[in-house]
mmCIF file of C-alpha atoms in Angstrom:
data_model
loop_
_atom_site.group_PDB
_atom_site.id
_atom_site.type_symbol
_atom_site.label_atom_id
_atom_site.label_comp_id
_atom_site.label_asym_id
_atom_site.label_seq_id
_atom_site.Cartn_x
_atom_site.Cartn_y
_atom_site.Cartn_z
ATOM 1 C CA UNK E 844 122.568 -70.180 72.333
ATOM 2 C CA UNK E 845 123.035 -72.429 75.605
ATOM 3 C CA UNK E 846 121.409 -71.385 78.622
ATOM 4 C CA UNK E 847 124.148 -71.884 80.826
ATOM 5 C CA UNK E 848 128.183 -71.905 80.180
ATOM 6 C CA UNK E 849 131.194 -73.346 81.632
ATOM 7 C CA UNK E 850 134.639 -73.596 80.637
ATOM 8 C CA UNK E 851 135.032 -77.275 80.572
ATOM 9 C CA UNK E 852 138.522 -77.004 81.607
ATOM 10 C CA UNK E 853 140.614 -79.038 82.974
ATOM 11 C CA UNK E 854 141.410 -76.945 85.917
ATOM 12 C CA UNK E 855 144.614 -77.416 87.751
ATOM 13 C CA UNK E 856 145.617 -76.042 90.271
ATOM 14 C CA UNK E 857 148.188 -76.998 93.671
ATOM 15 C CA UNK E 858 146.700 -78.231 96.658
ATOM 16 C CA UNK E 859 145.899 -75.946 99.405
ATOM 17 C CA UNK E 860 145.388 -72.839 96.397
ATOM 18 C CA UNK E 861 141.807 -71.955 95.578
ATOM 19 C CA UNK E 862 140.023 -72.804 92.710
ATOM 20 C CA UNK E 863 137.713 -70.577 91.236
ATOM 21 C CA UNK E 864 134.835 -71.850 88.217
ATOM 22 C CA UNK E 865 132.703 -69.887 86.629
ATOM 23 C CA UNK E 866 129.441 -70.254 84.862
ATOM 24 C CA UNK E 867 127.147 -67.620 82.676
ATOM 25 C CA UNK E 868 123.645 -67.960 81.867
ATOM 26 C CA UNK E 869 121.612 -66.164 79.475
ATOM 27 C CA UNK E 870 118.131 -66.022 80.837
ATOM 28 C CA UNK E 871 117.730 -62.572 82.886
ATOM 29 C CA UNK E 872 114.419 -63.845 84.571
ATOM 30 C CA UNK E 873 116.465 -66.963 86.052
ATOM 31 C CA UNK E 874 116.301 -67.296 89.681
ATOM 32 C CA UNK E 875 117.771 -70.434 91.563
ATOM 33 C CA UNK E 876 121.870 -71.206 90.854
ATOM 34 C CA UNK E 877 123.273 -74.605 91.764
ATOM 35 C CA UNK E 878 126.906 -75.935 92.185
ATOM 36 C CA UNK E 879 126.906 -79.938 91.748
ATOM 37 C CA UNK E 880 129.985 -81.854 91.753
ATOM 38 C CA UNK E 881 130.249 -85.103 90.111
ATOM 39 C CA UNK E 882 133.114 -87.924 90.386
ATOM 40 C CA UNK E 883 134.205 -89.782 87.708
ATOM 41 C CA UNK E 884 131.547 -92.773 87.759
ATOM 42 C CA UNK E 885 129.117 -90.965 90.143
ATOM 43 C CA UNK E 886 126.265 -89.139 90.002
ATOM 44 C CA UNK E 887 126.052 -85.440 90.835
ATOM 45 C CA UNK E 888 126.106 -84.353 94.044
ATOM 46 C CA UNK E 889 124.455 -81.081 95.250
ATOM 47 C CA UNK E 890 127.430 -78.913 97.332
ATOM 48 C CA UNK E 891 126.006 -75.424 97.114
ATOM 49 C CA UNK E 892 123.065 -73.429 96.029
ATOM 50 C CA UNK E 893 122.352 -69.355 96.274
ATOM 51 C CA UNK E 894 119.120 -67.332 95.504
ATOM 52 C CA UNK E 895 119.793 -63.870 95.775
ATOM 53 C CA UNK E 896 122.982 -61.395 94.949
ATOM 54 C CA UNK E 897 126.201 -61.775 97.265
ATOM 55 C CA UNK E 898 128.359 -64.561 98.524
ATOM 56 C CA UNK E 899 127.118 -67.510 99.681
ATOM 57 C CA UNK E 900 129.856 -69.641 102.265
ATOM 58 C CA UNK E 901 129.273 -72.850 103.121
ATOM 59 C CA UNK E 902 132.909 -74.370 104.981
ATOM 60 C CA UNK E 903 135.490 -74.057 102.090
ATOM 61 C CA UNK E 904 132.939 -73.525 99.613
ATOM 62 C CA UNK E 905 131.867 -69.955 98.767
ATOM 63 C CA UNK E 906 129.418 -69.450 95.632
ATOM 64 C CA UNK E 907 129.048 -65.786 94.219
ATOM 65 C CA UNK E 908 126.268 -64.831 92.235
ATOM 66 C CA UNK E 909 125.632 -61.500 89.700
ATOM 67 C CA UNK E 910 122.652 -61.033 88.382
ATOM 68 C CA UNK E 911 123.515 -58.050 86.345
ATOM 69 C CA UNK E 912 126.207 -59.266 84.604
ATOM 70 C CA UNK E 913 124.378 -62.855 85.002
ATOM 71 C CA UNK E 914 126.961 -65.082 86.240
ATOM 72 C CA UNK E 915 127.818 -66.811 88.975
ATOM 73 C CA UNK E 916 130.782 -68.736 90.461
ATOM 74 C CA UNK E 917 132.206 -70.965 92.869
ATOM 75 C CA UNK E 918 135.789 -70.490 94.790
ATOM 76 C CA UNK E 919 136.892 -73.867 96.513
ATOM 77 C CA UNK E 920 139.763 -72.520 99.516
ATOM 78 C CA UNK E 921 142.115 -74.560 100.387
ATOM 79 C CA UNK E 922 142.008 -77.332 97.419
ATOM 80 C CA UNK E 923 142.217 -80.549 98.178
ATOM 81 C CA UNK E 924 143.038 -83.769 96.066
ATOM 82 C CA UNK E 925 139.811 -85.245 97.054
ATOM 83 C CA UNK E 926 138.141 -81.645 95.512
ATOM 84 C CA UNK E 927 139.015 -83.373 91.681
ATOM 85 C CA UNK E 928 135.927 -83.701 89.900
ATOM 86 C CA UNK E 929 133.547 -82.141 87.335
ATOM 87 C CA UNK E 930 131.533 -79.250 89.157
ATOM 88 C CA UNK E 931 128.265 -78.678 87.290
ATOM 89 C CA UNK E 932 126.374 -75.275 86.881
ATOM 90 C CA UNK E 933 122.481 -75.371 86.510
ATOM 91 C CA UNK E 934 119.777 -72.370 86.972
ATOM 92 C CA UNK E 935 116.336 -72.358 87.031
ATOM 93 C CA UNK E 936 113.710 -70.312 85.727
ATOM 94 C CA UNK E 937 110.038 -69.817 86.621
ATOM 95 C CA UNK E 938 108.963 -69.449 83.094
ATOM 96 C CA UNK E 939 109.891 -72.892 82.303
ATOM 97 C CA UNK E 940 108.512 -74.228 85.228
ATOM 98 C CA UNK E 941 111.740 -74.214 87.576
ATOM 99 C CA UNK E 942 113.223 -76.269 85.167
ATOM 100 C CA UNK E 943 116.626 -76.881 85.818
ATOM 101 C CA UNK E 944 119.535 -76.220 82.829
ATOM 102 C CA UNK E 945 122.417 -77.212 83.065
ATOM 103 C CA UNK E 946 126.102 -76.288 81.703
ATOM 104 C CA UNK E 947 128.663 -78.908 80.465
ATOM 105 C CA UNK E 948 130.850 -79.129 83.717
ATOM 106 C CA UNK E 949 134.130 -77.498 84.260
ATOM 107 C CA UNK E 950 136.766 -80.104 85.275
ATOM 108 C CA UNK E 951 138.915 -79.913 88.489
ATOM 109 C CA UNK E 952 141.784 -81.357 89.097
ATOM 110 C CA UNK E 953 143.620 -80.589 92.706
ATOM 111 C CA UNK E 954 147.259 -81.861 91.892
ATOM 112 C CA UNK E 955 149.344 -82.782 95.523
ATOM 113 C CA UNK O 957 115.999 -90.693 104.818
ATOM 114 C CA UNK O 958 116.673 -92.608 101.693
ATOM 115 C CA UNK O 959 117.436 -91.125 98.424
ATOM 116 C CA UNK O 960 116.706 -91.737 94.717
ATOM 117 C CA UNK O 961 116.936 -95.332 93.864
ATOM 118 C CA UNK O 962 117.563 -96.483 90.665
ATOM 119 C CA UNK O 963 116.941 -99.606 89.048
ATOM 120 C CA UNK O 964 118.805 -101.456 87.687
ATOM 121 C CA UNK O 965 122.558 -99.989 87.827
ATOM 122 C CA UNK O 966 124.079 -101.822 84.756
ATOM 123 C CA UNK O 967 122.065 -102.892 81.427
ATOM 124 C CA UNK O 968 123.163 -104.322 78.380
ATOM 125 C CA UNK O 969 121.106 -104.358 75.110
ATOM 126 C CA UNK O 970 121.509 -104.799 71.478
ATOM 127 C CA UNK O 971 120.113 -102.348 68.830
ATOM 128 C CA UNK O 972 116.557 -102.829 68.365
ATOM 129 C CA UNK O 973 115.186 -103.763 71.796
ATOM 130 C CA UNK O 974 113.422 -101.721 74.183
ATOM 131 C CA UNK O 975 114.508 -101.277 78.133
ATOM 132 C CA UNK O 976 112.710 -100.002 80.984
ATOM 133 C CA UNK O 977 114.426 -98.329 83.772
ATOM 134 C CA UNK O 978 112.819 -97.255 86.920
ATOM 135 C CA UNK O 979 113.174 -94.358 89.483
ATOM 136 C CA UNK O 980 112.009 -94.245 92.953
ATOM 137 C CA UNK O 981 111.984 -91.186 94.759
ATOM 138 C CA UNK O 982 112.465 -89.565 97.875
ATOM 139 C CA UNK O 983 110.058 -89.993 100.341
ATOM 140 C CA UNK O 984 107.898 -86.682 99.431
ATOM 141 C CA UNK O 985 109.161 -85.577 96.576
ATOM 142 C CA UNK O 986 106.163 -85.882 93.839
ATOM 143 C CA UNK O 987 108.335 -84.630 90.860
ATOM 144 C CA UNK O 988 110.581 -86.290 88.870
ATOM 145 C CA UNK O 989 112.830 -85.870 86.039
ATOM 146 C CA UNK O 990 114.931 -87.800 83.882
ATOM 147 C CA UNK O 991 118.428 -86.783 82.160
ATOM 148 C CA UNK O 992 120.678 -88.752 80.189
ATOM 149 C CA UNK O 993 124.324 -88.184 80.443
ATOM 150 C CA UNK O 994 127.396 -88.786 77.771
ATOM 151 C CA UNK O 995 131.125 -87.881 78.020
ATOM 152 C CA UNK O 996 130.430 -85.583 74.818
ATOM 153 C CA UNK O 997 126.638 -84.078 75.462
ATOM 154 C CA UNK O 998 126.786 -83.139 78.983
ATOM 155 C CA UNK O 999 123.691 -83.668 81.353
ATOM 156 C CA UNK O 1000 120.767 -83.615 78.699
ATOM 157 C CA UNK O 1001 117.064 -83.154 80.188
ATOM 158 C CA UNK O 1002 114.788 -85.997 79.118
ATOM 159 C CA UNK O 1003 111.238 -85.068 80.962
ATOM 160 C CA UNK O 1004 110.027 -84.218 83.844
ATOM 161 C CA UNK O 1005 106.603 -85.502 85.746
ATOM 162 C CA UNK O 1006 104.514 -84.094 88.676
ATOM 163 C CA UNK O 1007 101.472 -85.856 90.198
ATOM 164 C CA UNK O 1008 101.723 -88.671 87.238
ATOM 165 C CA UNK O 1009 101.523 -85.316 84.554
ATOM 166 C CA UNK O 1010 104.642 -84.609 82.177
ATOM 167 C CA UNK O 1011 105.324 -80.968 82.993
ATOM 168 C CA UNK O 1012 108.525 -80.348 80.808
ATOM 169 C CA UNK O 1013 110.021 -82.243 78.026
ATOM 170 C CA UNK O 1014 113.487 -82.068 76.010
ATOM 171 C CA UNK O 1015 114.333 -82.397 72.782
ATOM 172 C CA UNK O 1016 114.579 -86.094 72.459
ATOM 173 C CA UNK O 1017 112.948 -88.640 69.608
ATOM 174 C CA UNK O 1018 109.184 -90.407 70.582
ATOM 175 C CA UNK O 1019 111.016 -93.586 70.971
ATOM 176 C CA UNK O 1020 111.616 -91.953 74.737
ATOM 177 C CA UNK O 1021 109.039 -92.108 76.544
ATOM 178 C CA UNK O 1022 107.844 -91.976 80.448
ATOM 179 C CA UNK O 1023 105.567 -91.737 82.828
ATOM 180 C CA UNK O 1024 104.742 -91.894 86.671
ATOM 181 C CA UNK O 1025 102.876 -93.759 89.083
ATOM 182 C CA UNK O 1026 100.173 -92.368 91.798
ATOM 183 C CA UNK O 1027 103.125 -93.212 94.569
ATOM 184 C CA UNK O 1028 105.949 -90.541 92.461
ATOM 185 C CA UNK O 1029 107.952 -93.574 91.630
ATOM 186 C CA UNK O 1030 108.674 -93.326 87.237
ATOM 187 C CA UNK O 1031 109.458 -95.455 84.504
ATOM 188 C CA UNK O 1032 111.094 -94.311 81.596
ATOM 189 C CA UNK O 1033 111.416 -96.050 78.788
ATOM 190 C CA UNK O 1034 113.447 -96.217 75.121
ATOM 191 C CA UNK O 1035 111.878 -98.409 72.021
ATOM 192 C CA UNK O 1036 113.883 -99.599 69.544
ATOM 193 C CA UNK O 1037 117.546 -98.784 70.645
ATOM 194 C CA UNK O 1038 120.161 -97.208 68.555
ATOM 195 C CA UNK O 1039 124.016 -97.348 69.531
ATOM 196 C CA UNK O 1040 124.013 -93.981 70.612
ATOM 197 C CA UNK O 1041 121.395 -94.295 73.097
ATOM 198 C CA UNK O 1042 124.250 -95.881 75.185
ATOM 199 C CA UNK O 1043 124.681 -93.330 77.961
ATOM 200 C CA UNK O 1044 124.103 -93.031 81.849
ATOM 201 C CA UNK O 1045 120.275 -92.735 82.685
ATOM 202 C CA UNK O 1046 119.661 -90.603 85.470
ATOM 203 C CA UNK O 1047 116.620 -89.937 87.854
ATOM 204 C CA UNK O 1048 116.348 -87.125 89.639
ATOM 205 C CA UNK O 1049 113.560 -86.001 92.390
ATOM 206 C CA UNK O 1050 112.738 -82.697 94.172
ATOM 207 C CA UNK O 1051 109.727 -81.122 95.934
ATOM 208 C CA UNK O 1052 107.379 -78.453 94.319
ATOM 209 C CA UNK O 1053 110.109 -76.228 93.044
ATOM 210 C CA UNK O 1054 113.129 -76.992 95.309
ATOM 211 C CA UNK O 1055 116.744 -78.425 94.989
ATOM 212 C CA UNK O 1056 117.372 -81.064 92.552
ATOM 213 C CA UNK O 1057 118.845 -84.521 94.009
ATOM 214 C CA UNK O 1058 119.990 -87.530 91.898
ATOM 215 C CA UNK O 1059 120.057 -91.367 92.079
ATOM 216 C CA UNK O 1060 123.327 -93.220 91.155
ATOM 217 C CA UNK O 1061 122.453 -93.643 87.405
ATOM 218 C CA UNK O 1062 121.530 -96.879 85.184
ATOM 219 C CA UNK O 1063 124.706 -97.318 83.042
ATOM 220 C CA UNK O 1064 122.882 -98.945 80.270
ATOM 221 C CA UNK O 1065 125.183 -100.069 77.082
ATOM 222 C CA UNK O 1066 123.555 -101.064 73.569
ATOM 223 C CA UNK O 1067 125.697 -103.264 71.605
#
């Protein structure tokens, strides 16, 4: 079983419309939840990170995090063509010595 | 503040050699972890060191191997090559327990 799932898309959707991904981990004792974003060619790029249960906003970027029904997500408002990448999911646990897991990357495509 | 440097950015090998690629760190951060990346696999965890001491490991063959140097900075290296080592290498540093920030990747290609 993978520690951590994404759809891996692609995602379309118009610009200016928000774009929602979503990730689910299996690890209950997980505690630390990272959204990366990665260009084609790039490495990945830390954009958001959240700790405890809520929202999380951060300019367009809001991440949402459940540790009940262990998932968490991010919603992009406003798309914009330059928002096209892969976003990557990764959690950490203490048991494994905060080592971080990631999923495969959901990709995002913001179409003009 | 600069970030993770990797060296080098492009490598080209044939099947059977070894390669070294190197990581230097941010200024501070004393761990340091390795991942390789391919279109198919996803990011896949390598190892990760601490004060020169492997702390995790993934599931990856012997013939990848690394280690780390008194000032953070890391080698890691990959005897004997096979074609599907041919990936993006990349090096990523953090403090103690904190967020997790990459360098731009060795692209390295075995022929």
């Amino acid at each position: 079983q993978k520690e951590v799932e994404q759809n891996s898309g692609p995602l379309s959707v118009p610009e200016g419309a928000i774009a929602s991904l979503n990730c689910t981990y299996s690890d209950r004792g997980s505690q630390s939840f990272f959204w990366y974003r990665q260009y084609s060619g790039k490495s990945p790029e830390l954009i958001m990170f959240i700790y405890s249960n809520g929202d999380k906003e951060d300019g367009r970027f809001t991440a949402q995090l459940n540790k009940a029904s262990q998932y968490v997500s991010l919603l992009i408002r406003d798309s914009q063509p330059s928002d096209s990448a892969t976003y990557l999911c990764a959690v950490t646990t203490s048991n494994t010595g905060n080592q971080f897991y990631f999923g495969t990357g959901t990709s995002l495509t913001v179409i003009p | 503040k600069a970030g993770v440097t990797q060296t080098p950015r492009y490598l080209i090998k044939t099947r059977g050699q070894q390669v070294t690629l190197s990581c230097s760190p941010i200024s501070g951060h004393r761990s340091v972890s390795w991942y390789q990346q391919t279109p198919g696999q996803g990011l896949q965890f390598l190892f990760e060191y601490f004060s020169e001491t492997q702390r995790n490991k993934g599931n990856f063959p012997g013939r990848f191997s690394g280690r780390q140097f008194s000032n953070s900075r890391s080698e890691m290296n990959v005897s004997t090559l096979e074609l599907g080592d041919s990936a993006l290498y990349l090096c990523a540093s953090r403090r103690e327990s904190e967020k997790l920030f990459f360098g731009s990747g060795t692209q390295l290609s075995v022929l």
